Amino acid sequence: DKMQAKFTVDAGQVFIDDGLIESPLFEAKVKGTAAFDGTVNVDIPVYIAADLSAHLSNLISPLKGILDQDQRLYIPGKISGRASGVKYSPDMEYLGRKIITSEGVNQISQQLEKALDKNPQVKEILNNVLNGIFNKN
């Protein structure tokens, strides 16, 4: 729906300093270079619309690990290559780390909750201690 960019052209290259692509389904920020010889090297993080992100992360719970503060799926990536070989590559290291970390915390929380449910006295003591710590004025 909307595209805008701040860029400069120098020595056979287009330097994209601040680009933005917006649609009802996603938003992509663009920063990098495109040379006149066809070489492209652009960072392009993508943010999926909040309603679609909510639907997808409810269907595939590990995706909750890559939600940003606005509850949008955040997928960093890069467009790179030369002319006919230009390709998009999501940052799999980032995505894997975020999803695994989030899923690990979720699993630990579930196991801790199960253990505390089996020991209601310990759960009550722990709740009282935590409430005392966080409810102090």
mmCIF file of C-alpha atoms in Angstrom:
data_model
loop_
_atom_site.group_PDB
_atom_site.id
_atom_site.type_symbol
_atom_site.label_atom_id
_atom_site.label_comp_id
_atom_site.label_asym_id
_atom_site.label_seq_id
_atom_site.Cartn_x
_atom_site.Cartn_y
_atom_site.Cartn_z
ATOM 1 C CA ASP A 1 0.000 0.000 0.000
ATOM 2 C CA LYS A 2 2.776 2.401 0.862
ATOM 3 C CA MET A 3 6.491 2.600 0.132
ATOM 4 C CA GLN A 4 8.915 5.317 1.072
ATOM 5 C CA ALA A 5 12.686 5.595 1.249
ATOM 6 C CA LYS A 6 15.444 8.022 2.066
ATOM 7 C CA PHE A 7 18.433 7.257 -0.099
ATOM 8 C CA THR A 8 21.503 8.697 -1.738
ATOM 9 C CA VAL A 9 23.205 7.750 -4.980
ATOM 10 C CA ASP A 10 26.983 7.822 -5.162
ATOM 11 C CA ALA A 11 29.686 6.015 -7.109
ATOM 12 C CA GLY A 12 27.296 3.629 -8.846
ATOM 13 C CA GLN A 13 25.396 2.633 -5.715
ATOM 14 C CA VAL A 14 22.082 3.471 -4.128
ATOM 15 C CA PHE A 15 22.446 3.776 -0.360
ATOM 16 C CA ILE A 16 19.077 3.184 1.285
ATOM 17 C CA ASP A 17 19.269 4.846 4.683
ATOM 18 C CA ASP A 18 15.669 4.475 5.757
ATOM 19 C CA GLY A 19 13.072 2.581 3.759
ATOM 20 C CA LEU A 20 9.611 1.413 4.717
ATOM 21 C CA ILE A 21 7.081 -0.847 2.997
ATOM 22 C CA GLU A 22 3.613 -0.981 4.555
ATOM 23 C CA SER A 23 0.564 -3.109 3.826
ATOM 24 C CA PRO A 24 -2.377 -4.395 5.870
ATOM 25 C CA LEU A 25 -0.538 -7.715 6.357
ATOM 26 C CA PHE A 26 3.013 -6.616 7.107
ATOM 27 C CA GLU A 27 5.542 -3.826 7.510
ATOM 28 C CA ALA A 28 9.125 -4.083 6.305
ATOM 29 C CA LYS A 29 11.976 -1.730 7.094
ATOM 30 C CA VAL A 30 14.750 -1.486 4.544
ATOM 31 C CA LYS A 31 18.375 -0.424 4.929
ATOM 32 C CA GLY A 32 21.352 -1.261 2.719
ATOM 33 C CA THR A 33 22.781 -0.855 -0.757
ATOM 34 C CA ALA A 34 21.873 -1.665 -4.338
ATOM 35 C CA ALA A 35 24.615 -1.184 -6.888
ATOM 36 C CA PHE A 36 24.157 -0.378 -10.571
ATOM 37 C CA ASP A 37 25.939 -3.652 -11.405
ATOM 38 C CA GLY A 38 22.994 -5.559 -9.880
ATOM 39 C CA THR A 39 24.549 -6.334 -6.500
ATOM 40 C CA VAL A 40 22.106 -6.002 -3.619
ATOM 41 C CA ASN A 41 22.817 -6.097 0.116
ATOM 42 C CA VAL A 42 19.781 -4.966 2.132
ATOM 43 C CA ASP A 43 18.661 -5.703 5.678
ATOM 44 C CA ILE A 44 14.893 -6.119 5.755
ATOM 45 C CA PRO A 45 13.233 -6.894 9.079
ATOM 46 C CA VAL A 46 9.561 -7.780 8.598
ATOM 47 C CA TYR A 47 6.761 -7.236 11.105
ATOM 48 C CA ILE A 48 3.566 -9.230 10.534
ATOM 49 C CA ALA A 49 0.282 -7.433 11.378
ATOM 50 C CA ALA A 50 -0.797 -7.912 15.013
ATOM 51 C CA ASP A 51 -4.079 -9.699 14.215
ATOM 52 C CA LEU A 52 -2.408 -12.139 11.842
ATOM 53 C CA SER A 53 0.473 -12.579 14.313
ATOM 54 C CA ALA A 54 -1.997 -13.434 17.087
ATOM 55 C CA HIS A 55 -3.717 -15.994 14.881
ATOM 56 C CA LEU A 56 -0.462 -17.618 13.750
ATOM 57 C CA SER A 57 1.112 -17.674 17.221
ATOM 58 C CA ASN A 58 -2.058 -19.249 18.655
ATOM 59 C CA LEU A 59 -1.862 -21.977 16.008
ATOM 60 C CA ILE A 60 1.913 -22.470 16.393
ATOM 61 C CA SER A 61 2.787 -21.579 19.989
ATOM 62 C CA PRO A 62 6.613 -21.449 19.551
ATOM 63 C CA LEU A 63 6.049 -18.400 17.333
ATOM 64 C CA LYS A 64 5.149 -16.481 20.497
ATOM 65 C CA GLY A 65 8.903 -16.303 21.086
ATOM 66 C CA ILE A 66 9.339 -13.907 18.171
ATOM 67 C CA LEU A 67 6.542 -11.483 19.030
ATOM 68 C CA ASP A 68 7.747 -7.918 19.515
ATOM 69 C CA GLN A 69 6.477 -5.446 22.130
ATOM 70 C CA ASP A 70 3.522 -4.623 19.849
ATOM 71 C CA GLN A 71 2.578 -8.324 19.602
ATOM 72 C CA ARG A 72 3.695 -8.571 15.974
ATOM 73 C CA LEU A 73 5.790 -11.429 14.656
ATOM 74 C CA TYR A 74 9.270 -10.030 14.009
ATOM 75 C CA ILE A 75 11.337 -11.724 11.315
ATOM 76 C CA PRO A 76 14.722 -10.153 10.595
ATOM 77 C CA GLY A 77 16.160 -10.948 7.194
ATOM 78 C CA LYS A 78 18.422 -9.922 4.363
ATOM 79 C CA ILE A 79 18.106 -9.566 0.615
ATOM 80 C CA SER A 80 21.447 -10.156 -1.035
ATOM 81 C CA GLY A 81 23.089 -11.373 -4.196
ATOM 82 C CA ARG A 82 23.669 -10.233 -7.715
ATOM 83 C CA ALA A 83 21.060 -9.625 -10.438
ATOM 84 C CA SER A 84 19.272 -12.931 -11.159
ATOM 85 C CA GLY A 85 20.717 -14.564 -8.025
ATOM 86 C CA VAL A 86 19.241 -12.123 -5.499
ATOM 87 C CA LYS A 87 17.555 -13.974 -2.632
ATOM 88 C CA TYR A 88 15.844 -13.348 0.666
ATOM 89 C CA SER A 89 17.210 -15.071 3.776
ATOM 90 C CA PRO A 90 15.583 -14.844 7.183
ATOM 91 C CA ASP A 91 18.002 -14.594 10.119
ATOM 92 C CA MET A 92 17.640 -18.221 11.240
ATOM 93 C CA GLU A 93 20.149 -17.829 14.089
ATOM 94 C CA TYR A 94 18.063 -15.049 15.650
ATOM 95 C CA LEU A 95 14.768 -16.860 15.068
ATOM 96 C CA GLY A 96 16.069 -20.163 16.425
ATOM 97 C CA ARG A 97 17.563 -18.541 19.513
ATOM 98 C CA LYS A 98 14.388 -16.575 20.302
ATOM 99 C CA ILE A 99 12.037 -19.515 19.722
ATOM 100 C CA ILE A 100 14.180 -21.995 21.666
ATOM 101 C CA THR A 101 14.652 -19.558 24.566
ATOM 102 C CA SER A 102 10.937 -18.808 24.717
ATOM 103 C CA GLU A 103 9.963 -22.467 24.463
ATOM 104 C CA GLY A 104 12.520 -23.364 27.147
ATOM 105 C CA VAL A 105 11.131 -20.789 29.566
ATOM 106 C CA ASN A 106 7.626 -22.043 28.811
ATOM 107 C CA GLN A 107 8.619 -25.668 29.509
ATOM 108 C CA ILE A 108 10.397 -24.758 32.759
ATOM 109 C CA SER A 109 7.352 -22.736 33.890
ATOM 110 C CA GLN A 110 5.031 -25.643 33.131
ATOM 111 C CA GLN A 111 7.215 -28.117 35.033
ATOM 112 C CA LEU A 112 7.550 -25.740 37.994
ATOM 113 C CA GLU A 113 3.777 -25.219 38.050
ATOM 114 C CA LYS A 114 3.233 -29.005 38.064
ATOM 115 C CA ALA A 115 5.690 -29.444 40.940
ATOM 116 C CA LEU A 116 4.076 -26.645 42.939
ATOM 117 C CA ASP A 117 0.581 -28.036 42.297
ATOM 118 C CA LYS A 118 1.734 -31.314 43.888
ATOM 119 C CA ASN A 119 3.021 -29.342 46.915
ATOM 120 C CA PRO A 120 0.330 -26.771 47.775
ATOM 121 C CA GLN A 121 2.037 -25.747 51.035
ATOM 122 C CA VAL A 122 5.263 -24.887 49.215
ATOM 123 C CA LYS A 123 3.250 -23.032 46.568
ATOM 124 C CA GLU A 124 1.457 -20.970 49.229
ATOM 125 C CA ILE A 125 4.732 -20.098 50.998
ATOM 126 C CA LEU A 126 6.364 -19.125 47.695
ATOM 127 C CA ASN A 127 3.341 -16.974 46.696
ATOM 128 C CA ASN A 128 3.397 -15.223 50.101
ATOM 129 C CA VAL A 129 7.125 -14.495 49.833
ATOM 130 C CA LEU A 130 6.857 -13.216 46.238
ATOM 131 C CA ASN A 131 3.772 -11.135 47.025
ATOM 132 C CA GLY A 132 5.627 -9.636 49.999
ATOM 133 C CA ILE A 133 8.588 -8.722 47.802
ATOM 134 C CA PHE A 134 6.661 -7.251 44.864
ATOM 135 C CA ASN A 135 3.809 -5.589 46.746
ATOM 136 C CA LYS A 136 6.008 -3.445 49.002
ATOM 137 C CA ASN A 137 5.438 0.285 48.638
#
